[in-house]
């Protein structure tokens, strides 16, 4: 697949697309083919990314690395086809680029790609958008588990999550049969048990949380600020209070409370 085709299919922002195509037309992307293909090796993704950044050099708005990621993602289309994975899952997975740029725009008011440290997973064929959720084939020490990630545009209703999980199990059974019995895990602030006193018992978030057995309370984090309030500001007193969770979370942190990124395994 060509980069411009992928850009069109995922509806990449026109301003960003034109800059990506301009760079791709003026740069020999085959010179970084080794690094882009190394994304497909889970243990060497970070190494490949570091090498790629060194080769690309100064990179205004990360357009060079975005173009490189899109090239790797376009090339991996053949892996999808070889594995019999549908175009629907392929394009839904690759729409992460458009979504990430939109998310950053909402926070800083600028079209900017800042998630290159994450998209090695999509470009390396390790992470798939299946329905509402994303599922990552994760290597943890000597084990392989399926990590569950929650995109910002998720329909969090229980029925939509049910469908996503059921479709994912079918997907891995068909395309990665060696993972048919793999454990499904989630690492997120949405699994912090303290949310139970901040939300109505019928909350979609609590419905999701209750699907998991928490096996590690996790580390203290502040990344929830970005997702819940659409800001990276540390001026907690100025955080918006548009929802009950925003109000209760703001009160919690203003009184010195913390939120942890807990680890959970999906209950059978």
mmCIF file of C-alpha atoms in Angstrom:
data_model
loop_
_atom_site.group_PDB
_atom_site.id
_atom_site.type_symbol
_atom_site.label_atom_id
_atom_site.label_comp_id
_atom_site.label_asym_id
_atom_site.label_seq_id
_atom_site.Cartn_x
_atom_site.Cartn_y
_atom_site.Cartn_z
ATOM 1 C CA UNK A 1 0.000 0.000 0.000
ATOM 2 C CA UNK A 2 1.177 3.536 -0.775
ATOM 3 C CA UNK A 3 1.425 6.152 1.961
ATOM 4 C CA UNK A 4 -1.006 8.511 0.235
ATOM 5 C CA UNK A 5 -3.596 5.729 0.043
ATOM 6 C CA UNK A 6 -3.276 5.040 3.746
ATOM 7 C CA UNK A 7 -3.532 8.767 4.524
ATOM 8 C CA UNK A 8 -6.748 8.985 2.530
ATOM 9 C CA UNK A 9 -8.296 5.876 4.077
ATOM 10 C CA UNK A 10 -7.664 7.037 7.641
ATOM 11 C CA UNK A 11 -8.692 10.612 6.786
ATOM 12 C CA UNK A 12 -5.436 12.091 7.999
ATOM 13 C CA UNK A 13 -5.756 15.831 8.529
ATOM 14 C CA UNK A 14 -5.141 17.524 5.103
ATOM 15 C CA UNK A 15 -2.497 19.910 6.458
ATOM 16 C CA UNK A 16 -0.570 17.021 8.006
ATOM 17 C CA UNK A 17 -1.064 14.778 4.975
ATOM 18 C CA UNK A 18 0.416 17.352 2.587
ATOM 19 C CA UNK A 19 3.518 17.723 4.780
ATOM 20 C CA UNK A 20 3.895 13.954 5.103
ATOM 21 C CA UNK A 21 3.661 13.442 1.333
ATOM 22 C CA UNK A 22 6.083 16.291 0.687
ATOM 23 C CA UNK A 23 8.658 14.713 2.991
ATOM 24 C CA UNK A 24 8.066 11.183 1.643
ATOM 25 C CA UNK A 25 8.561 12.410 -1.935
ATOM 26 C CA UNK A 26 11.844 14.108 -1.076
ATOM 27 C CA UNK A 27 13.361 11.449 1.179
ATOM 28 C CA UNK A 28 14.517 7.931 0.360
ATOM 29 C CA UNK A 29 12.437 5.947 2.851
ATOM 30 C CA UNK A 30 14.151 2.761 1.713
ATOM 31 C CA UNK A 31 17.192 4.067 3.629
ATOM 32 C CA UNK A 32 15.325 3.383 6.883
ATOM 33 C CA UNK A 33 13.671 0.158 5.749
ATOM 34 C CA UNK A 34 15.746 -1.870 8.217
ATOM 35 C CA UNK A 35 14.488 0.160 11.171
ATOM 36 C CA UNK A 36 10.868 0.143 9.968
ATOM 37 C CA UNK A 37 10.860 -3.633 9.567
ATOM 38 C CA UNK A 38 12.428 -4.021 13.025
ATOM 39 C CA UNK A 39 9.205 -2.624 14.487
ATOM 40 C CA UNK A 40 7.806 -6.103 13.788
ATOM 41 C CA UNK A 41 10.190 -7.504 16.412
ATOM 42 C CA UNK A 42 8.565 -6.689 19.768
ATOM 43 C CA UNK A 43 11.794 -6.858 21.747
ATOM 44 C CA UNK A 44 13.595 -4.515 19.335
ATOM 45 C CA UNK A 45 10.939 -1.850 18.738
ATOM 46 C CA UNK A 46 12.554 0.704 21.052
ATOM 47 C CA UNK A 47 15.994 0.096 19.567
ATOM 48 C CA UNK A 48 14.622 0.560 16.051
ATOM 49 C CA UNK A 49 12.841 3.766 17.039
ATOM 50 C CA UNK A 50 15.997 5.234 18.558
ATOM 51 C CA UNK A 51 17.996 4.392 15.421
ATOM 52 C CA UNK A 52 15.293 5.917 13.223
ATOM 53 C CA UNK A 53 15.287 9.183 15.175
ATOM 54 C CA UNK A 54 19.078 9.418 14.870
ATOM 55 C CA UNK A 55 18.920 8.940 11.115
ATOM 56 C CA UNK A 56 16.088 11.439 10.615
ATOM 57 C CA UNK A 57 17.722 14.156 12.719
ATOM 58 C CA UNK A 58 15.957 17.437 13.480
ATOM 59 C CA UNK A 59 12.262 16.922 12.916
ATOM 60 C CA UNK A 60 9.883 19.905 13.069
ATOM 61 C CA UNK A 61 6.486 18.784 14.403
ATOM 62 C CA UNK A 62 7.691 15.171 14.045
ATOM 63 C CA UNK A 63 6.585 15.058 10.403
ATOM 64 C CA UNK A 64 9.583 12.938 9.401
ATOM 65 C CA UNK A 65 8.903 10.284 11.984
ATOM 66 C CA UNK A 66 5.168 10.363 11.252
ATOM 67 C CA UNK A 67 5.872 9.746 7.560
ATOM 68 C CA UNK A 68 8.193 6.896 8.521
ATOM 69 C CA UNK A 69 5.570 5.370 10.826
ATOM 70 C CA UNK A 70 2.965 5.631 8.085
ATOM 71 C CA UNK A 71 5.363 3.954 5.649
ATOM 72 C CA UNK A 72 5.890 1.079 8.081
ATOM 73 C CA UNK A 73 2.137 0.872 8.633
ATOM 74 C CA UNK A 74 1.459 0.869 4.890
ATOM 75 C CA UNK A 75 4.038 -1.898 4.380
ATOM 76 C CA UNK A 76 2.546 -4.037 7.154
ATOM 77 C CA UNK A 77 -0.720 -4.194 5.164
ATOM 78 C CA UNK A 78 0.826 -7.205 3.402
ATOM 79 C CA UNK A 79 1.249 -8.930 6.773
ATOM 80 C CA UNK A 80 -2.449 -8.396 7.436
ATOM 81 C CA UNK A 81 -3.328 -9.870 4.049
ATOM 82 C CA UNK A 82 -0.998 -12.851 4.535
ATOM 83 C CA UNK A 83 -2.666 -13.531 7.891
ATOM 84 C CA UNK A 84 -6.174 -13.134 6.482
ATOM 85 C CA UNK A 85 -6.954 -10.093 8.645
ATOM 86 C CA UNK A 86 -9.732 -7.877 7.317
ATOM 87 C CA UNK A 87 -9.320 -4.403 5.840
ATOM 88 C CA UNK A 88 -11.809 -3.178 8.452
ATOM 89 C CA UNK A 89 -9.494 -4.105 11.310
ATOM 90 C CA UNK A 90 -6.452 -2.799 9.424
ATOM 91 C CA UNK A 91 -7.887 0.658 8.751
ATOM 92 C CA UNK A 92 -9.565 0.933 12.158
ATOM 93 C CA UNK A 93 -6.178 0.172 13.720
ATOM 94 C CA UNK A 94 -4.328 2.726 11.605
ATOM 95 C CA UNK A 95 -6.848 5.483 12.315
ATOM 96 C CA UNK A 96 -4.881 5.883 15.554
ATOM 97 C CA UNK A 97 -2.682 8.430 13.746
ATOM 98 C CA UNK A 98 -5.603 10.708 12.970
ATOM 99 C CA UNK A 99 -7.035 10.235 16.458
ATOM 100 C CA UNK A 100 -3.745 11.006 18.197
ATOM 101 C CA UNK A 101 -3.263 14.222 16.211
ATOM 102 C CA UNK A 102 -6.854 15.263 17.006
ATOM 103 C CA UNK A 103 -6.281 14.565 20.703
ATOM 104 C CA UNK A 104 -3.179 16.729 20.768
ATOM 105 C CA UNK A 105 -4.977 19.506 18.894
ATOM 106 C CA UNK A 106 -7.706 19.575 21.554
ATOM 107 C CA UNK A 107 -5.063 20.053 24.242
ATOM 108 C CA UNK A 108 -2.545 22.442 22.660
ATOM 109 C CA UNK A 109 -4.480 23.900 19.717
ATOM 110 C CA UNK A 110 -1.928 22.699 17.173
ATOM 111 C CA UNK A 111 -1.857 19.819 14.694
ATOM 112 C CA UNK A 112 1.075 17.850 16.022
ATOM 113 C CA UNK A 113 2.176 14.203 16.149
ATOM 114 C CA UNK A 114 3.552 13.254 19.563
ATOM 115 C CA UNK A 115 2.697 9.567 19.901
ATOM 116 C CA UNK A 116 5.573 8.088 17.858
ATOM 117 C CA UNK A 117 6.767 6.241 20.976
ATOM 118 C CA UNK A 118 3.508 4.270 20.891
ATOM 119 C CA UNK A 119 2.772 3.692 17.192
ATOM 120 C CA UNK A 120 5.626 1.228 16.771
ATOM 121 C CA UNK A 121 2.999 -1.246 18.010
ATOM 122 C CA UNK A 122 0.573 -0.509 15.187
ATOM 123 C CA UNK A 123 3.351 -0.224 12.617
ATOM 124 C CA UNK A 124 4.851 -3.511 13.830
ATOM 125 C CA UNK A 125 1.590 -5.496 13.748
ATOM 126 C CA UNK A 126 1.466 -6.014 17.512
ATOM 127 C CA UNK A 127 -1.677 -3.999 18.292
ATOM 128 C CA UNK A 128 -5.125 -4.178 16.684
ATOM 129 C CA UNK A 129 -8.301 -2.099 17.009
ATOM 130 C CA UNK A 130 -11.090 -4.662 17.251
ATOM 131 C CA UNK A 131 -14.430 -3.005 17.797
ATOM 132 C CA UNK A 132 -14.227 -0.457 20.592
ATOM 133 C CA UNK A 133 -10.994 -1.606 22.228
ATOM 134 C CA UNK A 134 -7.393 -2.106 21.200
ATOM 135 C CA UNK A 135 -5.616 -5.392 21.827
ATOM 136 C CA UNK A 136 -1.841 -5.683 22.019
ATOM 137 C CA UNK A 137 0.217 -8.845 21.822
ATOM 138 C CA UNK A 138 2.544 -8.070 24.741
ATOM 139 C CA UNK A 139 5.754 -9.847 25.674
ATOM 140 C CA UNK A 140 6.184 -9.785 29.452
ATOM 141 C CA UNK A 141 9.316 -11.616 30.511
ATOM 142 C CA UNK A 142 8.795 -15.138 29.142
ATOM 143 C CA UNK A 143 5.017 -14.777 28.816
ATOM 144 C CA UNK A 144 2.837 -13.420 26.053
ATOM 145 C CA UNK A 145 -0.411 -11.786 27.139
ATOM 146 C CA UNK A 146 -3.024 -9.734 25.346
ATOM 147 C CA UNK A 147 -3.079 -6.182 26.633
ATOM 148 C CA UNK A 148 -6.343 -4.254 26.487
ATOM 149 C CA UNK A 149 -6.188 -0.521 25.731
ATOM 150 C CA UNK A 150 -9.040 1.999 25.796
ATOM 151 C CA UNK A 151 -9.044 4.512 22.904
ATOM 152 C CA UNK A 152 -10.331 8.021 23.570
ATOM 153 C CA UNK A 153 -13.247 7.573 21.133
ATOM 154 C CA UNK A 154 -14.498 4.357 22.757
ATOM 155 C CA UNK A 155 -18.181 3.509 23.146
ATOM 156 C CA UNK A 156 -17.924 2.349 26.754
ATOM 157 C CA UNK A 157 -21.384 0.837 26.998
ATOM 158 C CA UNK A 158 -21.353 -2.732 28.376
ATOM 159 C CA UNK A 159 -22.869 -4.166 25.184
ATOM 160 C CA UNK A 160 -20.209 -2.523 22.988
ATOM 161 C CA UNK A 161 -17.432 -3.791 25.260
ATOM 162 C CA UNK A 162 -18.984 -7.277 25.247
ATOM 163 C CA UNK A 163 -18.939 -7.268 21.450
ATOM 164 C CA UNK A 164 -15.346 -6.048 21.308
ATOM 165 C CA UNK A 165 -14.087 -8.706 23.716
ATOM 166 C CA UNK A 166 -15.999 -11.506 21.986
ATOM 167 C CA UNK A 167 -14.751 -10.417 18.557
ATOM 168 C CA UNK A 168 -11.183 -10.194 19.863
ATOM 169 C CA UNK A 169 -11.297 -13.748 21.211
ATOM 170 C CA UNK A 170 -12.508 -14.952 17.825
ATOM 171 C CA UNK A 171 -9.820 -12.877 16.087
ATOM 172 C CA UNK A 172 -6.946 -14.328 18.087
ATOM 173 C CA UNK A 173 -8.298 -17.870 17.847
ATOM 174 C CA UNK A 174 -8.434 -17.539 14.063
ATOM 175 C CA UNK A 175 -5.296 -15.565 13.291
ATOM 176 C CA UNK A 176 -3.042 -16.327 16.266
ATOM 177 C CA UNK A 177 -4.241 -19.745 17.487
ATOM 178 C CA UNK A 178 -1.225 -20.030 19.791
ATOM 179 C CA UNK A 179 -2.816 -17.179 21.786
ATOM 180 C CA UNK A 180 -6.262 -18.777 22.103
ATOM 181 C CA UNK A 181 -5.749 -19.290 25.828
ATOM 182 C CA UNK A 182 -3.669 -16.172 26.489
ATOM 183 C CA UNK A 183 -4.464 -14.039 29.505
ATOM 184 C CA UNK A 184 -6.104 -10.665 28.829
ATOM 185 C CA UNK A 185 -4.774 -7.817 30.947
ATOM 186 C CA UNK A 186 -5.373 -4.106 31.361
ATOM 187 C CA UNK A 187 -3.116 -1.482 32.947
ATOM 188 C CA UNK A 188 -5.036 1.738 33.500
ATOM 189 C CA UNK A 189 -6.158 4.425 35.929
ATOM 190 C CA UNK A 190 -9.685 3.276 35.067
ATOM 191 C CA UNK A 191 -8.996 0.212 37.228
ATOM 192 C CA UNK A 192 -8.193 2.234 40.368
ATOM 193 C CA UNK A 193 -10.661 1.002 43.010
ATOM 194 C CA UNK A 194 -11.079 4.552 44.356
ATOM 195 C CA UNK A 195 -13.296 5.307 41.357
ATOM 196 C CA UNK A 196 -16.019 3.255 43.007
ATOM 197 C CA UNK A 197 -16.737 6.118 45.419
ATOM 198 C CA UNK A 198 -16.588 8.743 42.673
ATOM 199 C CA UNK A 199 -19.064 7.173 40.259
ATOM 200 C CA UNK A 200 -22.639 5.960 40.207
ATOM 201 C CA UNK A 201 -22.881 2.178 40.599
ATOM 202 C CA UNK A 202 -24.386 1.993 37.086
ATOM 203 C CA UNK A 203 -21.386 3.740 35.563
ATOM 204 C CA UNK A 204 -19.947 2.282 32.361
ATOM 205 C CA UNK A 205 -16.471 2.785 33.814
ATOM 206 C CA UNK A 206 -17.311 0.664 36.867
ATOM 207 C CA UNK A 207 -18.923 -1.947 34.636
ATOM 208 C CA UNK A 208 -15.618 -2.161 32.761
ATOM 209 C CA UNK A 209 -13.569 -2.191 35.966
ATOM 210 C CA UNK A 210 -15.649 -5.041 37.400
ATOM 211 C CA UNK A 211 -14.624 -7.255 34.508
ATOM 212 C CA UNK A 212 -11.126 -7.449 35.976
ATOM 213 C CA UNK A 213 -9.394 -9.049 38.904
ATOM 214 C CA UNK A 214 -6.938 -6.427 40.191
ATOM 215 C CA UNK A 215 -3.655 -8.183 40.910
ATOM 216 C CA UNK A 216 -1.471 -5.095 41.432
ATOM 217 C CA UNK A 217 -2.572 -1.663 42.655
ATOM 218 C CA UNK A 218 0.040 -0.181 40.346
ATOM 219 C CA UNK A 219 2.076 2.988 40.346
ATOM 220 C CA UNK A 220 0.914 6.524 41.051
ATOM 221 C CA UNK A 221 0.190 8.361 37.817
ATOM 222 C CA UNK A 222 -1.065 11.703 36.530
ATOM 223 C CA UNK A 223 -1.823 10.722 32.933
ATOM 224 C CA UNK A 224 -5.523 10.565 33.833
ATOM 225 C CA UNK A 225 -5.491 14.388 33.876
ATOM 226 C CA UNK A 226 -4.998 14.473 30.117
ATOM 227 C CA UNK A 227 -7.736 11.936 29.369
ATOM 228 C CA UNK A 228 -10.320 13.151 31.858
ATOM 229 C CA UNK A 229 -9.806 16.907 31.509
ATOM 230 C CA UNK A 230 -8.215 17.329 28.044
ATOM 231 C CA UNK A 231 -5.301 19.250 29.496
ATOM 232 C CA UNK A 232 -1.763 18.694 30.699
ATOM 233 C CA UNK A 233 -2.001 21.556 33.182
ATOM 234 C CA UNK A 234 -0.892 20.951 36.747
ATOM 235 C CA UNK A 235 -3.084 23.802 37.984
ATOM 236 C CA UNK A 236 -5.565 21.405 39.541
ATOM 237 C CA UNK A 237 -7.717 24.180 40.990
ATOM 238 C CA UNK A 238 -8.533 25.331 37.454
ATOM 239 C CA UNK A 239 -9.636 21.911 36.175
ATOM 240 C CA UNK A 240 -13.158 21.851 34.667
ATOM 241 C CA UNK A 241 -16.110 20.389 36.548
ATOM 242 C CA UNK A 242 -18.448 19.439 33.715
ATOM 243 C CA UNK A 243 -19.139 15.866 34.843
ATOM 244 C CA UNK A 244 -19.582 14.199 38.216
ATOM 245 C CA UNK A 245 -16.327 12.292 37.720
ATOM 246 C CA UNK A 246 -14.458 15.499 36.914
ATOM 247 C CA UNK A 247 -15.868 17.150 40.032
ATOM 248 C CA UNK A 248 -15.184 14.207 42.335
ATOM 249 C CA UNK A 249 -11.716 13.585 40.925
ATOM 250 C CA UNK A 250 -10.815 17.267 41.260
ATOM 251 C CA UNK A 251 -11.894 17.268 44.908
ATOM 252 C CA UNK A 252 -9.896 14.054 45.443
ATOM 253 C CA UNK A 253 -6.617 15.416 44.107
ATOM 254 C CA UNK A 254 -7.032 18.879 45.644
ATOM 255 C CA UNK A 255 -7.238 17.174 49.035
ATOM 256 C CA UNK A 256 -3.989 15.323 48.346
ATOM 257 C CA UNK A 257 -5.442 12.147 46.875
ATOM 258 C CA UNK A 258 -3.583 10.079 44.315
ATOM 259 C CA UNK A 259 -4.653 7.854 41.447
ATOM 260 C CA UNK A 260 -2.879 4.650 40.547
ATOM 261 C CA UNK A 261 -2.538 2.874 37.217
ATOM 262 C CA UNK A 262 -3.726 -0.520 38.402
ATOM 263 C CA UNK A 263 -3.118 -3.893 36.766
ATOM 264 C CA UNK A 264 -5.997 -6.256 36.165
ATOM 265 C CA UNK A 265 -6.587 -9.583 34.466
ATOM 266 C CA UNK A 266 -9.858 -10.206 32.682
ATOM 267 C CA UNK A 267 -12.068 -12.576 34.629
ATOM 268 C CA UNK A 268 -12.976 -15.751 32.809
#
